[in-house]
CSV table of C-alpha atoms in Angstrom, one decimal:
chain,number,residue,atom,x,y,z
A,1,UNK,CA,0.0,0.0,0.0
A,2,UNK,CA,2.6,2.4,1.1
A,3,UNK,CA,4.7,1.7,-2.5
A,4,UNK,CA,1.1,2.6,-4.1
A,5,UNK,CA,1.0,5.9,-2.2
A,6,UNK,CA,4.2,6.6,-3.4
A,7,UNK,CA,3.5,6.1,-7.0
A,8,UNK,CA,0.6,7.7,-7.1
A,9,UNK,CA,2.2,11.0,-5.6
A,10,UNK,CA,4.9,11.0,-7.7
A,11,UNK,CA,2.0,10.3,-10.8
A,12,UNK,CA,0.6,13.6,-9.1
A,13,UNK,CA,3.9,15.5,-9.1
A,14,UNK,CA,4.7,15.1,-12.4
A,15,UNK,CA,0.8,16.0,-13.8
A,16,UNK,CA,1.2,19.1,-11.5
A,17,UNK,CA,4.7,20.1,-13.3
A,18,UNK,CA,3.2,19.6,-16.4
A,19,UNK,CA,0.1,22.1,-15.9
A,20,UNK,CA,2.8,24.6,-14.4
A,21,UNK,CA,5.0,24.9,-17.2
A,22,UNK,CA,4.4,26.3,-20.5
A,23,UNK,CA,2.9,23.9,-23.6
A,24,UNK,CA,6.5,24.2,-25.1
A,25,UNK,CA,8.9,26.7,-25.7
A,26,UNK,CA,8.3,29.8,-27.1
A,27,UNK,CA,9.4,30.5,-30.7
A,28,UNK,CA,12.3,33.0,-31.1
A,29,UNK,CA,11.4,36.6,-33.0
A,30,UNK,CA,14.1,37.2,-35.6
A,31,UNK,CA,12.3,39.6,-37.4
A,32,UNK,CA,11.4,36.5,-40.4
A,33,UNK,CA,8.1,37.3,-42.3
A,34,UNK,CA,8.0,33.6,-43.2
A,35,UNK,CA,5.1,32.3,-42.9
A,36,UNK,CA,6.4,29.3,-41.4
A,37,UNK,CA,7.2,31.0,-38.2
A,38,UNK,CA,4.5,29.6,-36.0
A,39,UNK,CA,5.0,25.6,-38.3
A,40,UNK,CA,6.6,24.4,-35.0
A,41,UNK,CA,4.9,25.6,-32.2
A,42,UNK,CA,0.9,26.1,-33.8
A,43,UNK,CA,1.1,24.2,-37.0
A,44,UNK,CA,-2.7,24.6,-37.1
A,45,UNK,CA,-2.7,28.4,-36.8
A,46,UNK,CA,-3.0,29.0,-40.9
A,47,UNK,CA,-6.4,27.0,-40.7
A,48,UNK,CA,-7.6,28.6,-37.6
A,49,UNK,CA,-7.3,32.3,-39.2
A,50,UNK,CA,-8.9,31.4,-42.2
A,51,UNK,CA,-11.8,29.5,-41.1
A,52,UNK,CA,-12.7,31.7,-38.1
A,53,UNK,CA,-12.2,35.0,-41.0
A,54,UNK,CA,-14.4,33.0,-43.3
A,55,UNK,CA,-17.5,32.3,-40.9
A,56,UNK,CA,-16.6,36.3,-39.2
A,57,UNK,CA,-17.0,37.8,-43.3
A,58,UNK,CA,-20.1,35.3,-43.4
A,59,UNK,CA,-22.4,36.9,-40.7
A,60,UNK,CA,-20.9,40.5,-41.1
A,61,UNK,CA,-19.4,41.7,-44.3
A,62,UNK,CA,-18.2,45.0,-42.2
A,63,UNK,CA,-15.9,43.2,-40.1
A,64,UNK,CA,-13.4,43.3,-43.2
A,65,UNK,CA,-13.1,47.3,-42.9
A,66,UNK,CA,-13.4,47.0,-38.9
A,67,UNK,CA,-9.5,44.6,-39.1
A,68,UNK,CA,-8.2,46.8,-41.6
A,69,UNK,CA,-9.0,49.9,-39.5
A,70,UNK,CA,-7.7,47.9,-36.2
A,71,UNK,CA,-4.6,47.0,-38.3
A,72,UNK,CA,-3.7,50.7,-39.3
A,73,UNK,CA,-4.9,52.4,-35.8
A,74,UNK,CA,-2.6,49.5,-33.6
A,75,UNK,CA,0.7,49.8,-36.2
A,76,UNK,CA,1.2,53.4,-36.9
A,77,UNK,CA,1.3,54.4,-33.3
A,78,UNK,CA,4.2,52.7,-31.8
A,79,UNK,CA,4.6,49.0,-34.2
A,80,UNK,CA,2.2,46.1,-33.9
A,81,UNK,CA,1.3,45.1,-30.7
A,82,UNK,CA,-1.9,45.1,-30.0
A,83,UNK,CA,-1.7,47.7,-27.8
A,84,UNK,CA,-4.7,49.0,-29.5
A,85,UNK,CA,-6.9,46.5,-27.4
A,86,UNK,CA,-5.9,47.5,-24.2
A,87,UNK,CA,-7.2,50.8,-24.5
A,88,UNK,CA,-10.6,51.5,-22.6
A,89,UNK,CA,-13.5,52.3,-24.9
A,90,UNK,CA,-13.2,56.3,-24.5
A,91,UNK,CA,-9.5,55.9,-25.5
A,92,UNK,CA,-10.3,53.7,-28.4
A,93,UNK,CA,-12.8,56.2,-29.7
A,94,UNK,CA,-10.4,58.5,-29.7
A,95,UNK,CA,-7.9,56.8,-32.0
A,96,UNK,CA,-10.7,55.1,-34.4
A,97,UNK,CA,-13.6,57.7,-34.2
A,98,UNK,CA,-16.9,57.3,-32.3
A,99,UNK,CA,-19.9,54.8,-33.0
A,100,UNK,CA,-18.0,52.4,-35.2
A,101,UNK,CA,-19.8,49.5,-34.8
A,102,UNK,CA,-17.4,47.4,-36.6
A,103,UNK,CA,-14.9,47.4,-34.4
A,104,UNK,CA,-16.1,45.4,-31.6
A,105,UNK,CA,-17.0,42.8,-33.8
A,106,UNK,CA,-12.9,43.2,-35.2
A,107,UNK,CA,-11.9,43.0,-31.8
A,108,UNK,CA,-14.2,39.4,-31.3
A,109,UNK,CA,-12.5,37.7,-33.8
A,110,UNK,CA,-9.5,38.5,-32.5
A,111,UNK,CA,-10.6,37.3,-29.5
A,112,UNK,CA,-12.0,34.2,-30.5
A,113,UNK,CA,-8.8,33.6,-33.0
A,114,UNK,CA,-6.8,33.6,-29.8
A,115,UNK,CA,-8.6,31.3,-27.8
A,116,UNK,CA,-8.9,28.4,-30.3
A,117,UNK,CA,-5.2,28.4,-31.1
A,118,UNK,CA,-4.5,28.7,-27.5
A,119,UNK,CA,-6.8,25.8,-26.8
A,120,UNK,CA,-5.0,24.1,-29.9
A,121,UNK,CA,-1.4,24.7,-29.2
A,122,UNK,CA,-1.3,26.5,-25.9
A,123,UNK,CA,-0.2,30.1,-25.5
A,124,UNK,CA,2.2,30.6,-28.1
A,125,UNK,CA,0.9,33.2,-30.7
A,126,UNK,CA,0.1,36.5,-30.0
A,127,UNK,CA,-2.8,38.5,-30.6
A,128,UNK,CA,-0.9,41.0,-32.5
A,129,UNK,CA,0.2,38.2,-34.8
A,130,UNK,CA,-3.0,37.3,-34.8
A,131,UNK,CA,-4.5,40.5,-36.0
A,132,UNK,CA,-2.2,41.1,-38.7
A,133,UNK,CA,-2.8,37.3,-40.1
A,134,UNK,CA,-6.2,37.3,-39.7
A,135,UNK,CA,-6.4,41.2,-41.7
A,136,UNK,CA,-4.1,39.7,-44.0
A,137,UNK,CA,-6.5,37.0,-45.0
A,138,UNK,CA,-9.9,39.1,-44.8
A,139,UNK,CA,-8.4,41.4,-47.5
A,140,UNK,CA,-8.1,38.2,-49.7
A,141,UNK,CA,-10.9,36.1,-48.8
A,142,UNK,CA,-12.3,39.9,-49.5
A,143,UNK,CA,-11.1,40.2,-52.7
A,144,UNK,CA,-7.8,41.5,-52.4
A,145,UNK,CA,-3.6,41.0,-52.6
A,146,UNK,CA,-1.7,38.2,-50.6
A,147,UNK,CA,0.9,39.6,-48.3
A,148,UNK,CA,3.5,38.4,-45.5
A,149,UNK,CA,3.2,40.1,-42.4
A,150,UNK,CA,5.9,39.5,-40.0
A,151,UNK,CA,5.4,37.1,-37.2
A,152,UNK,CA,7.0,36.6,-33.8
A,153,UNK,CA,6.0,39.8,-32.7
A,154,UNK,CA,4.8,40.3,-28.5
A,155,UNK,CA,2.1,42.1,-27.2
A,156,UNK,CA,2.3,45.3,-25.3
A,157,UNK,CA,2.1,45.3,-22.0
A,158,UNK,CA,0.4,48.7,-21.8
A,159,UNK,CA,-1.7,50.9,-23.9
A,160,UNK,CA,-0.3,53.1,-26.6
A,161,UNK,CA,0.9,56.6,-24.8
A,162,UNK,CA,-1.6,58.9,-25.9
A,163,UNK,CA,0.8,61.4,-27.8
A,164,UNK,CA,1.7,58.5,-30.4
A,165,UNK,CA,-1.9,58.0,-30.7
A,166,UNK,CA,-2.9,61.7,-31.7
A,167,UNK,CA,0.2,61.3,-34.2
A,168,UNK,CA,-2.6,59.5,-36.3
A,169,UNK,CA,-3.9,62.0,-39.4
A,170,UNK,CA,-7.6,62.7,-39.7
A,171,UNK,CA,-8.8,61.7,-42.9
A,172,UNK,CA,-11.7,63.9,-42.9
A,173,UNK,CA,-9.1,67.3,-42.8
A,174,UNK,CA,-5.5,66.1,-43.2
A,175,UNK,CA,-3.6,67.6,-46.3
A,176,UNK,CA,-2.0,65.8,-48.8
A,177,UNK,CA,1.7,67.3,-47.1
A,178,UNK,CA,0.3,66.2,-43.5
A,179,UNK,CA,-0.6,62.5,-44.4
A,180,UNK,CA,3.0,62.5,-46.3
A,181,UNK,CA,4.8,63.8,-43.7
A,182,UNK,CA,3.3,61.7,-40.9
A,183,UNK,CA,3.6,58.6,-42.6
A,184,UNK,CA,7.1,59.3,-43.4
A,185,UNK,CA,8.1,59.5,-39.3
A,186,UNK,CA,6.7,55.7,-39.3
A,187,UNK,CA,8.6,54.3,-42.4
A,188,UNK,CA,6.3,55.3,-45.1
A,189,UNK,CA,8.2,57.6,-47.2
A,190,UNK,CA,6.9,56.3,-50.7
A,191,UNK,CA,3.9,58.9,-51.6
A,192,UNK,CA,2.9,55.5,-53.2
A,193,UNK,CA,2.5,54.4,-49.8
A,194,UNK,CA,-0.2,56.8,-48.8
A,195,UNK,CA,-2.0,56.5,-52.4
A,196,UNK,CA,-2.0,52.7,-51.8
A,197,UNK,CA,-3.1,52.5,-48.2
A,198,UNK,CA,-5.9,55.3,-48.6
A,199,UNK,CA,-6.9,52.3,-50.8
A,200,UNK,CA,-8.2,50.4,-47.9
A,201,UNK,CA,-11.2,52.7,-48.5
A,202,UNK,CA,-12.5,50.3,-51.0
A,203,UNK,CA,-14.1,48.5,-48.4
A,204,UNK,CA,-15.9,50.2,-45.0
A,205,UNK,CA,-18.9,52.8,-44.3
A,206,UNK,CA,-18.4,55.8,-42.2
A,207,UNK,CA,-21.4,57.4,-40.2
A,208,UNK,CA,-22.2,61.0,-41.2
A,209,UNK,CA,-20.0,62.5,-38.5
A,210,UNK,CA,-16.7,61.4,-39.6
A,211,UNK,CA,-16.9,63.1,-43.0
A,212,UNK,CA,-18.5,66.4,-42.1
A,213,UNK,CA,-15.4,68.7,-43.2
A,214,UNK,CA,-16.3,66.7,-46.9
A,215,UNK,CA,-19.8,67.2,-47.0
A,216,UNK,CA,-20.3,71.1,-45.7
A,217,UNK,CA,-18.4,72.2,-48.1
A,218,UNK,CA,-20.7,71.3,-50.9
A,219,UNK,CA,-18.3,72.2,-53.5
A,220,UNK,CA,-19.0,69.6,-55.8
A,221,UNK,CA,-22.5,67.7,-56.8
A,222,UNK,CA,-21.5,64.4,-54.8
A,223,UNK,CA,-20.4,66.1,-51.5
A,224,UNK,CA,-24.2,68.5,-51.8
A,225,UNK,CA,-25.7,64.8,-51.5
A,226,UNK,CA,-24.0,63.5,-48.8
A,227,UNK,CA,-25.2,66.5,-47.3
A,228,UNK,CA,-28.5,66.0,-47.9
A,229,UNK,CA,-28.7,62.4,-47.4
A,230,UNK,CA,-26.8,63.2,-43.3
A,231,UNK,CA,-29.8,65.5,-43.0
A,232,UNK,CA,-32.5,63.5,-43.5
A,233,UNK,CA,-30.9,60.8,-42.0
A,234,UNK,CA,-28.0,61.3,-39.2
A,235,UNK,CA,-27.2,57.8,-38.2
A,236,UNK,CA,-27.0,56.5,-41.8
A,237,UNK,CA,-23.7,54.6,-42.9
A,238,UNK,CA,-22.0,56.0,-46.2
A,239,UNK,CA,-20.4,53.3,-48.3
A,240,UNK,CA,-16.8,54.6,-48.5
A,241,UNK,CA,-16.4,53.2,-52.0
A,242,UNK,CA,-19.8,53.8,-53.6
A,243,UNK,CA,-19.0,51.5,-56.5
A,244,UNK,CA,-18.3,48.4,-54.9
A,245,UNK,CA,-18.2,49.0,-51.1
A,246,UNK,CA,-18.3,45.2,-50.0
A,247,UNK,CA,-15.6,43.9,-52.4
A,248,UNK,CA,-11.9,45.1,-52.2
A,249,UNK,CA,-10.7,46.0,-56.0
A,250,UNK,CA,-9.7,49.6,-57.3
A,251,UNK,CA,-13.2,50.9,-57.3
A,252,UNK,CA,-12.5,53.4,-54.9
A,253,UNK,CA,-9.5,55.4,-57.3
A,254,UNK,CA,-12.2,55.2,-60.3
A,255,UNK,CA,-14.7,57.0,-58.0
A,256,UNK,CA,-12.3,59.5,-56.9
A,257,UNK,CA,-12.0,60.3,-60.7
A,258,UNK,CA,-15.7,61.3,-60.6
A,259,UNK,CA,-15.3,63.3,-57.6
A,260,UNK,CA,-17.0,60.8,-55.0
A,261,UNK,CA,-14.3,60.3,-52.6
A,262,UNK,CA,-16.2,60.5,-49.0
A,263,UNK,CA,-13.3,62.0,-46.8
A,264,UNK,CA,-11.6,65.2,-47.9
A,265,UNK,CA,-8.3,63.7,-47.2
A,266,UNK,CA,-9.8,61.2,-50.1
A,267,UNK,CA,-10.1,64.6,-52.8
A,268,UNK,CA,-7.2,65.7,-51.8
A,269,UNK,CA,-5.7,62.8,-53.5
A,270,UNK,CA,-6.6,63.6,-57.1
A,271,UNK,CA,-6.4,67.5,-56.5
A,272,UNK,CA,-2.6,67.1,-55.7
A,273,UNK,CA,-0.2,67.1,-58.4
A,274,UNK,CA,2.2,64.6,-57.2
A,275,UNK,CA,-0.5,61.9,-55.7
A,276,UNK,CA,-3.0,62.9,-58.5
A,277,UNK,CA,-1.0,60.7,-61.2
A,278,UNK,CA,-0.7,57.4,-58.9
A,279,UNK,CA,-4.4,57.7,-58.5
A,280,UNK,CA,-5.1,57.5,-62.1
A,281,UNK,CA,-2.2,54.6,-62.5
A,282,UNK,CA,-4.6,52.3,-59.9
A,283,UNK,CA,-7.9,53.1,-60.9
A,284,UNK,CA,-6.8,52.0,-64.5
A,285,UNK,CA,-5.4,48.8,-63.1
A,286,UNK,CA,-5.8,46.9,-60.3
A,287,UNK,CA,-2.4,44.9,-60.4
A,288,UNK,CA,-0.7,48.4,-59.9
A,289,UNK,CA,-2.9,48.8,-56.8
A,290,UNK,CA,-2.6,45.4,-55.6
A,291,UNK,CA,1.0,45.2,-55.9
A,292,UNK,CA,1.7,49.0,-54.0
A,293,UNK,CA,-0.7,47.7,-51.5
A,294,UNK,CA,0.4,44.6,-50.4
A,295,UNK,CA,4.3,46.5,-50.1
A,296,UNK,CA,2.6,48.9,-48.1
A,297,UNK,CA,0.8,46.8,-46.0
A,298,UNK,CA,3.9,44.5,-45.4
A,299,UNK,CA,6.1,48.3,-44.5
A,300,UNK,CA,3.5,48.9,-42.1
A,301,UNK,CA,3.5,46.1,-40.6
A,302,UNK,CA,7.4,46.6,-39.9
A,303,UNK,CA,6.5,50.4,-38.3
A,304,UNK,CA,9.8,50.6,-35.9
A,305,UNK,CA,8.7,50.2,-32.2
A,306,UNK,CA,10.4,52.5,-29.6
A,307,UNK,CA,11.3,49.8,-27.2
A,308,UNK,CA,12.5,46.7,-29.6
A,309,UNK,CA,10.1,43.8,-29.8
A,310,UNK,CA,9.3,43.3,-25.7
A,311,UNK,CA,6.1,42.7,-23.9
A,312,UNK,CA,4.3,39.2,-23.7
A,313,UNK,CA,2.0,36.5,-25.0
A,314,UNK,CA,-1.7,37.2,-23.7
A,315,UNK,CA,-2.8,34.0,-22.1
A,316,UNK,CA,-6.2,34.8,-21.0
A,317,UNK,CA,-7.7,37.5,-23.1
A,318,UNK,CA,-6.2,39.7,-25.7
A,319,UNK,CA,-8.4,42.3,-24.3
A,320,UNK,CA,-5.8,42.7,-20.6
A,321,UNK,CA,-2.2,41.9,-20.0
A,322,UNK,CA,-1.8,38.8,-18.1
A,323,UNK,CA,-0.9,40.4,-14.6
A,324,UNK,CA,-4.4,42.0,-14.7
A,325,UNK,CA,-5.6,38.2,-14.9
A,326,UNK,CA,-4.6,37.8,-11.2
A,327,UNK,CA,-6.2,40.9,-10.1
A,328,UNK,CA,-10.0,39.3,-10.2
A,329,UNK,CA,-12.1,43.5,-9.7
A,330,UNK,CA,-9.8,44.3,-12.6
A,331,UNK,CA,-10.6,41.5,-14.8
A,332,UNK,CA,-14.2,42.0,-14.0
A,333,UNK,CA,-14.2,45.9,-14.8
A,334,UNK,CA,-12.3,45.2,-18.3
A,335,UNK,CA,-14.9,42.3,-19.2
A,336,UNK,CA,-17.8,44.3,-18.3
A,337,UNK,CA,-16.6,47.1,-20.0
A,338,UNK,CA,-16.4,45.1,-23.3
A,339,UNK,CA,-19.4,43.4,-23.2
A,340,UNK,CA,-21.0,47.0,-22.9
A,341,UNK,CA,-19.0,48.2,-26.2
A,342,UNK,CA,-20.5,44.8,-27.8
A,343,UNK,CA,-24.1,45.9,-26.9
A,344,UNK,CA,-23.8,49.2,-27.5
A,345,UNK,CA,-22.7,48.8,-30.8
A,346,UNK,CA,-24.4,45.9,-32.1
């Protein structure tokens, strides 16, 4: 009986070891965009992303333009590390612009990606590499370019600092020689870059407050009807490409040629002499566009962070650092919090 006992705690020790220590050991970042990175530790991860983008893009077209907007707003701040949900709702707002319904529902399959490859493979993929995999593959299942997106990278263990996040242009005012300049501090010198990435637009609605600079001017017949049509109607969403709004192509530069760009920042493009020529190049073909995109994408994607690549791998929600986890009020206050954005917005 006694040499039972003893096999049966030492049975017990070793389970207990197990459940203490991590799955396996982490991979090592060395900056590779290879999409093998994650082959080791989450061979699985490819299929996850895809189906869980797939049956998202299935009950909500708009999620496409909610990840590419998450995308942009987490990696021109300070680099890709989902910094951009740890922010509180007010502060989110802030950096993406009130009453965007869409982004909760972004932020959820983030969410959801992380817990099935966690549940898969155990904590070894962060949700910033999630959210650039899984915006990588809406924009194709959506219609759009293939690109790598580097992976490895860790998540921030604290909000972006407010000053890097008001460093973000406001497309319904910014000049041509503000967007080119800001996105030249993050690596995006190319005036192609800022042509190709104001591309994005193909896809996406904005509510009538975002574009208000646009449509008081009423300098041109399409901005006098999206006027008209926020007057009667306040809340309505404007399709941001009004030629094919759910299906990422280069509808949006062929529109701009017609003067139906929603944001001013979007006219600004084809009134300016040295972006006014790159406009015409994509809306005449969409391999031009495709192929400036999917560099830019990739370049922003490599925005330089401040601090090298440091922070962690969320274990328990991308939505709180792990040390909140053990603090059980705090955990509580950042769930209800989100569950409120969800409602509010659905």
């Amino acid at each position: 009986m006694a040499s039972s006992s003893l096999v049966v705690l030492a049975v017990l020790a070793t389970v207990a070891a197990l459940l203490l220590s991590p799955a396996m050991p982490l991979p090592v970042f060395t900056g590779d965009s290879s999409p093998g990175f994650h082959a080791a530790s989450c061979p699985q991860l490819d299929g996850i992303v895809w189906s869980s983008v797939e049956a998202a893009l299935r009950q909500e077209v708009a999620v496409a333009a909610g990840m590419l907007r998450l995308y942009f707003h987490d990696c021109f701040p300070q680099g890709c590390d989902a910094s951009i949900l740890l922010n509180t709702t007010a502060a989110r707002e802030t950096a993406l612009g009130p009453n965007l319904s869409i982004q909760p529902r972004a932020m959820q399959l983030i969410e959801s990606i992380r817990a099935r490859a966690h549940a898969v493979c155990g904590p070894v993929v962060s949700c910033a590499d999630i959210t650039l995999l899984a915006t990588r593959d809406i924009i194709v299942i959506s219609g759009g370019p293939w690109f790598n997106v580097p992976q490895g990278n860790l998540d921030s263990l604290a909000p972006a600092s407010q000053d890097k996040v008001f460093d973000l242009p406001a497309p319904d005012t910014a000049s041509v020689a503000t967007l080119v300049n800001s996105f030249a501090t993050r690596g995006l010198g190319d005036v192609a870059d800022l042509v190709a990435l104001s591309g994005a637009h193909t896809i996406g609605r904005s509510q009538c407050g975002s574009f208000v600079d646009r449509s008081k001017r009423a300098d041109d017949t399409f901005s006098r009807k999206l006027a008209a049509n926020c007057s009667k109607h306040p809340e309505r969403l404007q399709n941001l490409d009004v030629i094919t709004p759910d299906l990422f192509d280069n509808a949006y530069y062929k529109a701009l040629g017609f003067n139906q760009g929603v944001f001013t920042s979007d006219m600004a493009l084809v009134k300016n002499k040295t972006t006014a020529p790159i406009v015409k190049r994509f809306a005449e073909s969409k391999d031009a566009f495709f192929g400036q995109f999917a560099r830019s994408m990739e370049k922003l994607a490599r925005v330089p962070k401040p601090a090298g690549n440091v922070g962690e791998i969320r274990r328990f929600s991308c939505f709180r650092t792990n040390a909140q986890r053990a603090d059980a009020a705090t955990v509580d206050a950042a769930g209800k919090e989100e569950e409120e954005g969800f409602a509010a917005s659905a």
